[in-house]
Each structure stands twice: as C-alpha cells, then as structure tokens.
C-alpha cells in the first residue's frame, strides 16, 4: 500500500497541503523539467507540482502534500490511481506476454469481447473493432481514414468547439485555433459548423443559433448544390465537448445530425475518447440520445488506470480498407488488454455506472448554489464530467484570469482541477468514476470555497477598476 498517502492505516485519507506551492522538492523537479523538456509541456504550467504517488482519488506530490485528483490523468483514471485489482491483473500479464503486435492472443480476444459486450444490443453484432496506436488522436486518424476509404470521398465536417487530438489530422478537425495556426498546410477538406448545444452557452457567435438552426446548417451544407461543400467522407462530433468546456449536445440536434447523415449515407463518427467508458453515466454517451453511430472512437479510460490503448468500433459495412491500412507497432499492448478486461469486471461488480449517476446528482445539487454568483455564467455537466463557466458579469466575456485563480486556490487547498473551453475560462472536473460520496463532498467544498473566494476578489478588483 502507498505509505505517503496513509491508505488503510490512519483512517480515511484527507487532502493536506503545507506551505507554499510548489514545495522545495517539486520546485527543483519543475526547474529541471523546464531546463530539459519541451516548451510545449502544459499541465505543470497551471498546476505547479511534481507528482509522487497515487492511490484511488488521491495523489501526493514530491513534498508530501496530498491532493484529491479531479484531473485524473485528463479523464484516463476511471478507477483512480493504482486500483489494486487492475494492478494485479497487469502484474499477472507482465509475466506472461506484454507485446503482441496484432496477433490474436487469449487476453486480446477477451478484451475484444468485453468491449463488444458494452455496445447496445443492436450494434453488438454489426460492429467490428480495429486496434489503433495507443492514443485518442491515433484512433481519430484511423476513423477518418476508414471513412475516406469506404466512401471514396475526401472531406470531413467537424463542429466548432470540438477537440479530437494533436496529430495533423486530428488537429485539423479540432476547433483549437491557437494549436493549429502555427502549423501550416493542415489536412484539407475540413469544414466547421456550429454545434447545437443544450442551454445558451457563450461558445461564440454561432452558438446563439438554437439546436434546430445548427442542424439546419448541416442539412443545408450537405444538400444545397451551391453550399460549396462536396458530400464529405464523414461527420465527426463529441456528444459532450470536453476540452471545449463541457458543452453538451442538444438531443434534437444530435438526432437530426444522425437522420441527415444516414439519409445521405455519410458515416457519423462519434468521438467517445473522453465521454466513453461511463464518464457521463452510460458506457457510451451517445446511448442517452438513442442514436447509433457508424464509427465510435475509444481510448482514455478503457484500462481504468491509464495503460495506453485505443480502438475504433465501426459498422462492418465500412470494413473495406486493405490489410495494413492503419498499422502501428504498439497496437498489441497485452497489459492494456488485461487491465481492460478487469476494468469491465470491476465496473459490473461495483456498479460503477450507477455510482457515476449518483455522484453526478450530488455534484448537481452542490454546485447549484454557484449559479447565483455573478461571475458564474453557467454550471453544467453529465455524470462525472462538469464545468463551471466563469465570465465577467459586465460584458459576458470569458474570465480566464479568474479561472486560473480558482484553479490555484483549489490546488492550495488540496484539490486538482482542470480548465478548458474558450480562453480556458471553464473550471472542469473529471473525478475517478468510483469516487466515494465523502471524497466528493470534501472536493466540492474546496471547489465552492475557491470559486467564492476568487469571485469575491474579482468583484473587489473590478470595483477598483480592474479585474
Ligand atoms: N478526442 C477527445 C474527445 C479528447 O478529449 C482527446 C484528448 N483530450 C482526444 C481525442 C485525444 O486523445 P489523446 O490525447 O490520447 O491523443
């Protein structure tokens, strides 16, 4: 057991932070990182700690501070850090076979069947699986290539606010302009349309269009002979835009996207890299909308504790690509397969999806008090994927400095949270899916305090003439 986190020996673990952050040891490691690692590093710029050990929903830093980890490896750690049963399954597999390219193995077969068993019954018999290089972005690339090959078309329709990864193709279909603008000559043929979301979020001028109008735009773009856009190889979307700031698709929008794409025989790719594996309360987020995608992209949380793996599930009718069409050395990670099989067993035994729904209600209740705060533009989420959007009460503009202050305040009080959305002004939480009610209560109290403390300060600053 992890000693610095005291699991099992001194009662329930509590977050505790002593002194300033970063502490001395973290500061030294951060300095070495800055000296030797790429400028493109991200998380430690906003969360200045060096990680040491993890257990469940907790992680400690190099100075012995203990945090509740609601970044959870950007949604990867669905069963928290080092879930003991998953660790044991990986350890067993370690001595048997670790790497298998794309040869069949017993554990790979068990993993494949376990993944297929999570599909809604109507999809189970007609979907095939392709194992990709072990990242979400690689699986997005595979999905796009599959659809291009099967349709003999080139374009992709994506949506504003979406995020699909940092490789060339995945970046080309993502909304994040700052990431793509320095990298010239991206993948051609990508068109962005407005995303029909629930509520009226400040996700840019186009979002003032209602969900029906957004669906109309898609339909017109695909059917108007003067739209300028040839029929694409695929339409690609997230059911809840995660990095985009927890923007939830409106059911009408999503159903019409499905109807229009089906009528025109354009494959619909649903990127469940972040929403998948139960994050929103069902194994796939699309299940809550009663739609059936043609291609599903899965990665992040498949193995519970972050052993990398990624795959696409797709309609067998699309399976026209040639042997070797999407290869990659690390598609045969047997440790991931063992972990993935065990993850699904633990989900079923412990009713993890039920926990996600119950804890989601707990969050909704607790965070509802924030909506009266003038700096809180919106609080929204599904299951264990939530965002608090911060904006200036005077002009409705995103409040990124306030969001950074809230993130840092929470960190100083023992809670790690993420930011996302336009200008990173949305505070995001992605707790482990087996988080307990008590740990969640503790975390929400820290978060609510952080928002109140920082918005009070922002109010005082704005009264003095500057935020
Ligand atoms: N799709 C979605 C919806 C994501 O949230 C992410 C990562 N945040 C990706 C794709 C890319 O995954 P990866 O970082 O593993 O390439």
Coordinates of C-alpha atoms and ligand atoms in Angstrom, one line a residue:
X1 CA 0.0 0.0 0.0
X2 CA 1.1 3.5 -0.6
X3 CA 2.6 4.8 2.6
X4 CA 2.8 8.5 2.0
X5 CA -1.0 8.6 1.4
X6 CA -1.6 6.5 4.5
X7 CA -4.2 4.3 2.9
X8 CA -5.8 1.9 5.2
X9 CA -3.6 2.7 8.3
X10 CA -4.8 6.0 9.7
X11 CA -8.4 6.2 8.6
X12 CA -9.7 8.0 5.5
X13 CA -7.1 10.0 3.6
X14 CA -7.6 13.7 3.7
X15 CA -6.1 16.3 1.4
X16 CA -3.5 18.4 3.1
X17 CA -1.1 21.0 1.8
X18 CA 1.6 22.6 3.9
X19 CA 3.4 25.8 2.9
X20 CA 3.5 27.4 -0.5
X21 CA 3.2 25.6 -3.8
X22 CA 5.4 24.4 -5.3
X23 CA 7.2 23.0 -2.3
X24 CA 11.0 22.7 -2.4
X25 CA 11.3 19.3 -4.0
X26 CA 8.6 20.0 -6.5
X27 CA 10.2 23.3 -7.4
X28 CA 13.5 21.5 -8.0
X29 CA 11.9 19.0 -10.3
X30 CA 9.9 21.6 -12.2
X31 CA 13.1 23.6 -12.7
X32 CA 14.8 20.5 -14.2
X33 CA 11.8 19.9 -16.4
X34 CA 11.9 23.4 -17.6
X35 CA 15.6 23.1 -18.4
X36 CA 15.3 19.8 -20.3
X37 CA 11.8 19.4 -21.6
X38 CA 9.9 20.9 -24.4
X39 CA 8.2 24.3 -24.3
X40 CA 5.1 22.5 -25.4
X41 CA 4.6 21.0 -21.9
X42 CA 1.2 22.1 -20.4
X43 CA -0.3 20.9 -17.2
X44 CA 2.6 21.8 -14.7
X45 CA 2.4 25.4 -16.0
X46 CA -1.0 25.7 -14.3
X47 CA -0.6 23.1 -11.6
X48 CA 2.9 23.7 -10.3
X49 CA 3.6 20.4 -8.6
X50 CA 5.7 17.2 -9.2
X51 CA 3.7 14.1 -8.7
X52 CA 5.0 11.3 -6.5
X53 CA 2.4 8.6 -5.7
X54 CA -1.2 7.9 -6.3
X55 CA -3.9 5.8 -4.6
X56 CA -7.6 5.9 -5.7
X57 CA -8.8 9.5 -5.9
X58 CA -5.7 10.9 -4.2
X59 CA -2.2 11.8 -5.4
X60 CA 0.7 13.1 -3.5
X61 CA 3.4 15.5 -4.6
X62 CA 7.2 15.3 -4.2
X63 CA 6.9 17.3 -0.9
X64 CA 4.3 15.0 0.7
X65 CA 1.3 17.2 0.0
X66 CA -1.8 15.2 -0.7
X67 CA -4.5 16.2 -3.2
X68 CA -7.8 15.0 -4.4
X69 CA -7.1 14.4 -8.1
X70 CA -10.1 15.5 -10.2
X71 CA -7.9 15.9 -13.3
X72 CA -7.5 12.1 -13.1
X73 CA -5.0 11.9 -16.0
X74 CA -7.3 14.0 -18.1
X75 CA -10.1 11.5 -17.6
X76 CA -7.9 8.4 -18.0
X77 CA -8.0 7.1 -14.5
X78 CA -11.6 5.9 -14.4
X79 CA -10.9 3.7 -11.4
X80 CA -8.5 6.1 -9.8
X81 CA -4.8 5.7 -9.3
X82 CA -3.4 2.2 -8.9
X83 CA -6.7 0.3 -8.4
X84 CA -5.4 -2.8 -6.7
X85 CA -7.3 -5.4 -8.8
X86 CA -6.3 -3.8 -12.0
X87 CA -2.7 -3.6 -10.8
X88 CA -2.8 -7.3 -10.0
X89 CA -4.2 -8.2 -13.4
X90 CA -1.4 -6.2 -15.1
X91 CA 1.2 -7.8 -12.9
X92 CA -0.1 -11.3 -13.8
X93 CA 0.0 -10.4 -17.5
X94 CA 3.5 -8.9 -17.2
X95 CA 5.0 -12.4 -16.6
X96 CA 3.0 -14.0 -19.5
X97 CA 3.1 -11.8 -22.6
X98 CA 3.5 -8.0 -22.9
X99 CA 3.5 -7.2 -26.6
X100 CA 1.8 -8.9 -29.4
X101 CA 1.5 -6.6 -32.5
X102 CA -1.8 -7.5 -33.9
X103 CA -1.6 -11.3 -33.4
X104 CA -4.6 -12.8 -31.7
X105 CA -4.0 -13.8 -28.1
X106 CA -6.4 -15.1 -25.4
X107 CA -6.3 -11.8 -23.5
X108 CA -6.8 -9.7 -26.6
X109 CA -9.8 -11.9 -27.5
X110 CA -11.2 -11.5 -24.0
X111 CA -10.7 -7.7 -24.3
X112 CA -12.4 -7.5 -27.7
X113 CA -15.4 -9.5 -26.5
X114 CA -15.6 -7.4 -23.3
X115 CA -15.6 -4.2 -25.5
X116 CA -18.3 -5.5 -27.8
X117 CA -20.4 -6.6 -24.9
X118 CA -20.7 -3.0 -23.8
X119 CA -22.3 -1.9 -27.0
X120 CA -26.1 -1.5 -27.1
X121 CA -27.5 -4.9 -28.3
X122 CA -28.5 -3.7 -31.8
X123 CA -24.9 -2.6 -32.5
X124 CA -23.2 -5.6 -31.0
X125 CA -23.5 -8.0 -33.9
X126 CA -22.7 -5.5 -36.7
X127 CA -19.7 -3.7 -35.3
X128 CA -16.0 -4.6 -35.9
X129 CA -13.0 -3.5 -33.9
X130 CA -9.7 -2.0 -35.1
X131 CA -6.9 -1.6 -32.7
X132 CA -5.0 1.7 -33.2
X133 CA -1.8 3.2 -32.0
X134 CA -2.4 3.8 -28.3
X135 CA -3.7 7.4 -28.3
X136 CA -7.1 9.0 -28.8
X137 CA -5.7 11.1 -31.7
X138 CA -4.4 8.0 -33.5
X139 CA -7.8 6.4 -33.3
X140 CA -9.4 9.6 -34.6
X141 CA -6.9 9.4 -37.6
X142 CA -8.0 5.8 -38.1
X143 CA -11.7 6.7 -38.1
X144 CA -11.2 9.4 -40.7
X145 CA -9.1 7.2 -42.9
X146 CA -11.6 4.3 -42.7
X147 CA -14.5 6.6 -43.7
X148 CA -12.5 8.2 -46.6
X149 CA -11.6 4.7 -47.9
X150 CA -15.1 3.3 -47.6
X151 CA -16.9 6.3 -49.1
X152 CA -14.2 7.3 -51.7
X153 CA -14.7 10.9 -50.6
X154 CA -12.4 13.4 -49.0
X155 CA -14.0 15.9 -46.8
X156 CA -14.8 15.9 -43.1
X157 CA -17.5 18.0 -41.3
X158 CA -16.5 18.9 -37.8
X159 CA -18.0 21.2 -35.2
X160 CA -16.9 24.4 -33.6
X161 CA -15.6 23.8 -30.0
X162 CA -14.7 20.2 -30.7
X163 CA -11.4 18.6 -29.8
X164 CA -10.0 15.4 -31.3
X165 CA -6.3 15.4 -30.6
X166 CA -2.9 16.9 -31.6
X167 CA -1.7 14.9 -34.6
X168 CA -2.0 16.6 -38.0
X169 CA -5.4 15.1 -39.0
X170 CA -6.9 15.2 -35.5
X171 CA -5.8 18.8 -35.0
X172 CA -7.3 19.7 -38.4
X173 CA -10.7 18.6 -37.2
X174 CA -10.4 20.3 -33.8
X175 CA -11.6 23.8 -33.0
X176 CA -8.5 25.0 -31.1
X177 CA -7.2 27.7 -33.5
X178 CA -4.1 28.5 -31.4
X179 CA -2.8 25.0 -31.7
X180 CA -3.2 24.7 -35.5
X181 CA -2.4 28.2 -36.7
X182 CA 1.4 27.9 -36.3
X183 CA 1.4 24.6 -38.2
X184 CA 0.8 25.4 -41.9
X185 CA -0.7 23.1 -44.5
X186 CA -3.0 21.1 -42.3
X187 CA -5.4 18.4 -43.6
X188 CA -7.6 19.9 -46.4
X189 CA -11.3 19.4 -46.8
X190 CA -12.4 20.1 -43.2
X191 CA -15.5 22.3 -42.7
X192 CA -16.6 23.5 -39.3
X193 CA -20.3 24.0 -38.5
X194 CA -22.0 25.3 -35.3
X195 CA -22.7 22.8 -32.6
X196 CA -26.2 22.6 -31.3
X197 CA -25.8 22.6 -27.5
X198 CA -28.1 22.5 -24.6
X199 CA -28.6 25.9 -23.0
X200 CA -27.2 29.2 -24.3
X201 CA -23.5 29.0 -23.6
X202 CA -21.1 31.7 -24.7
X203 CA -19.4 29.4 -27.1
X204 CA -19.1 32.0 -29.8
X205 CA -21.5 33.9 -32.0
X206 CA -22.7 30.8 -33.9
X207 CA -23.9 29.2 -30.7
X208 CA -26.6 31.8 -30.4
X209 CA -28.2 29.7 -33.1
X210 CA -30.6 27.2 -31.5
X211 CA -30.0 23.5 -31.9
X212 CA -32.6 23.3 -34.8
X213 CA -30.8 26.1 -36.7
X214 CA -27.5 24.3 -36.2
X215 CA -29.0 21.1 -37.6
X216 CA -30.5 23.1 -40.5
X217 CA -27.0 24.4 -41.3
X218 CA -25.7 20.9 -41.5
X219 CA -28.5 19.8 -43.7
X220 CA -28.2 22.8 -46.0
X221 CA -24.5 22.4 -46.2
X222 CA -24.8 18.8 -47.3
X223 CA -27.8 19.2 -49.6
X224 CA -27.6 22.7 -51.2
X225 CA -26.0 22.5 -54.6
X226 CA -24.4 25.9 -54.0
X227 CA -23.1 25.3 -50.5
X228 CA -19.6 24.9 -51.8
X229 CA -19.0 21.7 -49.8
X230 CA -19.0 18.4 -51.6
X231 CA -20.5 15.4 -49.8
X232 CA -18.0 14.5 -47.1
X233 CA -16.4 11.2 -46.1
X234 CA -17.7 11.7 -42.5
X235 CA -19.3 13.9 -40.0
X236 CA -17.4 13.9 -36.7
X237 CA -18.5 15.0 -33.2
X238 CA -18.3 14.6 -29.5
X239 CA -21.6 14.1 -27.6
X240 CA -20.2 16.3 -24.8
X241 CA -17.4 18.6 -26.0
X242 CA -14.9 18.1 -23.2
X243 CA -11.9 20.3 -23.9
X244 CA -14.4 22.7 -25.5
X245 CA -15.7 23.4 -22.0
X246 CA -18.2 20.7 -21.2
X247 CA -20.7 21.7 -23.9
X248 CA -23.5 19.1 -24.1
X249 CA -25.2 18.3 -27.4
X250 CA -28.9 19.1 -27.6
X251 CA -30.9 15.9 -28.2
X252 CA -32.8 17.4 -31.1
X253 CA -29.5 18.5 -32.8
X254 CA -27.9 15.1 -32.4
X255 CA -30.9 13.2 -33.6
X256 CA -31.2 15.4 -36.7
X257 CA -27.5 15.1 -37.4
X258 CA -28.0 11.3 -37.3
X259 CA -31.1 11.4 -39.5
X260 CA -29.4 13.7 -42.1
X261 CA -26.2 11.8 -42.3
X262 CA -28.0 8.5 -42.5
X263 CA -30.2 9.7 -45.3
X264 CA -27.2 11.0 -47.3
X265 CA -25.1 7.9 -46.5
X266 CA -22.4 10.0 -44.7
X267 CA -20.8 8.0 -41.9
X268 CA -21.2 9.6 -38.4
X269 CA -18.1 9.3 -36.2
X270 CA -18.7 9.8 -32.5
X271 CA -15.6 10.6 -30.6
X272 CA -16.1 9.0 -27.2
X273 CA -12.4 9.3 -26.2
X274 CA -13.4 11.5 -23.2
X275 CA -17.0 10.7 -22.7
X276 CA -16.6 6.9 -23.1
X277 CA -16.3 4.2 -20.5
X278 CA -19.1 5.6 -18.4
X279 CA -17.9 9.2 -17.8
X280 CA -21.4 10.6 -18.4
X281 CA -23.3 7.8 -16.7
X282 CA -23.7 5.3 -19.6
X283 CA -20.8 3.4 -21.1
X284 CA -21.2 5.4 -24.3
X285 CA -22.6 9.0 -24.0
X286 CA -24.5 8.5 -27.3
X287 CA -26.7 5.9 -25.6
X288 CA -28.5 8.7 -23.8
X289 CA -29.6 10.1 -27.2
X290 CA -31.0 7.0 -28.7
X291 CA -28.7 7.3 -31.8
X292 CA -26.5 4.7 -33.4
X293 CA -23.1 6.0 -34.8
X294 CA -21.3 4.3 -37.7
X295 CA -17.9 4.7 -36.0
X296 CA -17.1 5.0 -32.3
X297 CA -13.7 6.2 -31.1
X298 CA -12.5 5.0 -27.7
X299 CA -9.3 5.4 -25.7
X300 CA -8.5 7.2 -22.4
X301 CA -10.4 5.3 -19.7
X302 CA -10.5 1.8 -21.2
X303 CA -8.0 0.3 -18.8
X304 CA -9.1 2.0 -15.6
X305 CA -5.6 3.1 -14.5
X306 CA -4.1 4.5 -17.6
X307 CA -2.3 1.7 -19.5
X308 CA -2.5 3.2 -23.1
X309 CA -4.8 1.6 -25.6
X310 CA -7.1 3.0 -28.4
X311 CA -9.6 1.5 -30.8
X312 CA -12.4 2.2 -33.1
X313 CA -15.7 0.2 -33.3
X314 CA -17.3 0.6 -36.7
X315 CA -20.1 -0.8 -38.8
X316 CA -18.9 -3.8 -40.7
X317 CA -20.2 -2.3 -44.0
X318 CA -17.3 0.2 -43.8
X319 CA -14.7 -2.5 -43.5
X320 CA -13.4 -2.0 -47.0
X321 CA -9.8 -0.9 -46.2
X322 CA -6.8 -3.0 -47.1
X323 CA -4.6 -5.1 -44.9
X324 CA -2.1 -2.8 -43.3
X325 CA -4.3 0.3 -43.9
X326 CA -3.7 1.5 -40.3
X327 CA -0.8 -0.2 -38.7
X328 CA 1.3 0.8 -35.7
X329 CA 3.8 -1.1 -33.5
X330 CA 2.0 -0.5 -30.2
X331 CA -1.4 -1.9 -31.1
X332 CA -0.8 -5.1 -29.2
X333 CA -0.3 -3.9 -25.6
X334 CA -1.3 -7.1 -23.7
X335 CA -1.0 -5.3 -20.4
X336 CA -3.7 -2.9 -21.5
X337 CA -5.9 -5.8 -22.6
X338 CA -5.6 -7.5 -19.2
X339 CA -6.4 -4.2 -17.5
X340 CA -9.3 -3.5 -19.8
X341 CA -10.9 -6.9 -19.1
X342 CA -10.5 -6.4 -15.4
X343 CA -11.8 -2.9 -15.6
X344 CA -15.1 -4.0 -17.1
X345 CA -15.4 -6.8 -14.5
X346 CA -14.9 -4.2 -11.7
X347 CA -17.4 -1.8 -13.3
X348 CA -20.1 -4.5 -13.4
X349 CA -19.4 -5.9 -9.9
X350 CA -19.2 -2.5 -8.3
X351 CA -22.0 -0.8 -10.3
X352 CA -19.6 1.9 -11.3
X353 CA -22.0 3.4 -13.8
X354 CA -24.6 3.7 -11.1
X355 CA -22.0 5.4 -8.9
X356 CA -21.4 7.9 -11.8
X357 CA -25.1 8.8 -12.0
X358 CA -25.5 9.1 -8.2
X359 CA -22.3 11.2 -7.8
X360 CA -23.4 13.3 -10.7
X361 CA -26.6 14.2 -8.9
X362 CA -24.5 15.0 -5.8
X363 CA -22.4 17.4 -7.9
X364 CA -25.5 19.0 -9.5
X365 CA -27.0 19.6 -6.0
X366 CA -23.8 21.0 -4.5
X367 CA -22.8 23.2 -7.4
X368 CA -26.3 24.7 -7.9
X369 CA -25.5 27.3 -5.3
X370 CA -22.9 28.7 -7.5
X371 CA -25.3 29.9 -10.2
X372 CA -26.2 33.0 -8.1
X373 CA -22.6 34.2 -8.2
X374 CA -22.5 36.9 -10.8
X375 CA -19.2 35.7 -12.2
X376 CA -20.5 32.2 -12.8
X377 CA -22.0 32.2 -16.2
X378 CA -23.1 28.6 -16.1
X379 CA -22.7 25.3 -14.3
X380 CA -23.2 22.2 -16.4
X381 CA -22.4 18.5 -16.7
X382 CA -23.4 15.0 -17.1
X383 CA -22.3 12.1 -14.8
X384 CA -18.8 12.9 -13.6
X385 CA -17.9 15.5 -16.3
X386 CA -18.7 19.0 -15.1
X387 CA -17.8 22.6 -15.9
X388 CA -18.1 25.9 -14.2
X389 CA -18.0 28.7 -16.8
X390 CA -16.6 32.0 -15.5
X391 CA -17.4 35.2 -17.3
X392 CA -17.3 38.9 -16.5
X393 CA -20.8 40.0 -15.3
X394 CA -20.5 43.4 -17.1
X395 CA -19.8 42.2 -20.6
X396 CA -20.2 38.4 -20.5
X397 CA -16.6 37.9 -21.7
X398 CA -14.7 34.8 -20.6
X399 CA -12.7 35.3 -17.3
X400 CA -9.6 33.3 -17.8
X401 CA -7.6 35.0 -15.0
X402 CA -10.3 34.3 -12.6
X403 CA -10.4 30.7 -13.7
X404 CA -6.7 30.4 -13.2
X405 CA -7.0 31.9 -9.7
X406 CA -9.8 29.4 -8.8
X407 CA -7.7 26.5 -10.1
X408 CA -4.7 27.7 -8.0
X409 CA -6.8 28.3 -4.9
X410 CA -8.3 24.8 -5.1
X411 CA -4.8 23.4 -5.5
X412 CA -3.5 25.2 -2.4
X413 CA -6.4 23.6 -0.5
X414 CA -5.8 20.1 -1.8
X415 CA -7.9 19.7 -5.0
X416 CA -6.6 19.3 -8.5
X417 CA -9.0 20.6 -11.2
X418 CA -8.7 21.2 -14.9
X419 CA -9.6 24.1 -17.1
X420 CA -11.0 24.2 -20.7
X421 CA -13.3 26.0 -23.0
X422 CA -12.9 29.3 -24.7
X423 CA -9.8 31.1 -23.2
X424 CA -9.6 28.3 -20.6
X425 CA -12.3 30.1 -18.5
X426 CA -14.2 26.9 -17.7
X427 CA -13.2 25.1 -14.5
X428 CA -13.6 21.4 -15.3
X429 CA -13.7 18.3 -13.0
X430 CA -13.2 14.7 -14.2
X431 CA -13.2 12.7 -11.0
X432 CA -12.4 9.0 -11.0
X433 CA -15.7 7.2 -11.7
X434 CA -15.5 5.2 -8.4
X435 CA -15.1 8.3 -6.3
X436 CA -16.9 8.0 -3.0
X437 CA -19.6 10.3 -1.8
X438 CA -17.3 11.5 1.1
X439 CA -14.3 12.3 -1.1
X440 CA -16.6 14.1 -3.5
X441 CA -18.2 16.1 -0.7
X442 CA -14.7 17.2 0.5
X443 CA -13.7 18.1 -3.0
X444 CA -16.8 20.1 -3.8
X445 CA -16.5 22.1 -0.5
X446 CA -12.9 23.0 -1.6
X447 CA -14.1 23.9 -5.1
X448 CA -17.1 26.0 -4.0
X449 CA -14.9 27.9 -1.5
X450 CA -12.3 28.5 -4.2
X451 CA -15.0 30.0 -6.5
X452 CA -16.5 32.2 -3.8
X453 CA -13.1 33.4 -2.6
X454 CA -11.8 34.2 -6.0
X455 CA -15.0 35.8 -7.4
X456 CA -15.2 38.0 -4.2
X457 CA -11.7 39.1 -5.0
X458 CA -12.6 39.7 -8.7
X459 CA -15.6 41.7 -7.6
X460 CA -13.4 43.8 -5.3
X461 CA -10.8 44.3 -8.1
X462 CA -13.5 45.3 -10.7
X463 CA -14.9 47.8 -8.2
X464 CA -11.4 49.3 -8.1
X465 CA -11.4 49.5 -11.8
X466 CA -9.6 46.3 -13.0
X467 CA -10.2 42.5 -12.8
Ligands
LIG1 N1 -10.7 13.1 -28.5 C1 -11.2 13.7 -27.4 C2 -12.7 13.9 -27.3 C3 -10.3 14.1 -26.4 O1 -10.8 14.7 -25.3 C4 -8.9 13.8 -26.6 C5 -7.9 14.2 -25.5 N2 -8.3 15.1 -24.6 C6 -8.5 13.2 -27.8 C7 -9.4 12.9 -28.7 C8 -7.1 13.0 -28.0 O2 -6.6 11.9 -27.2 P1 -5.0 11.7 -27.0 O3 -4.6 12.9 -26.1 O4 -4.9 10.4 -26.3 O5 -4.4 11.7 -28.3

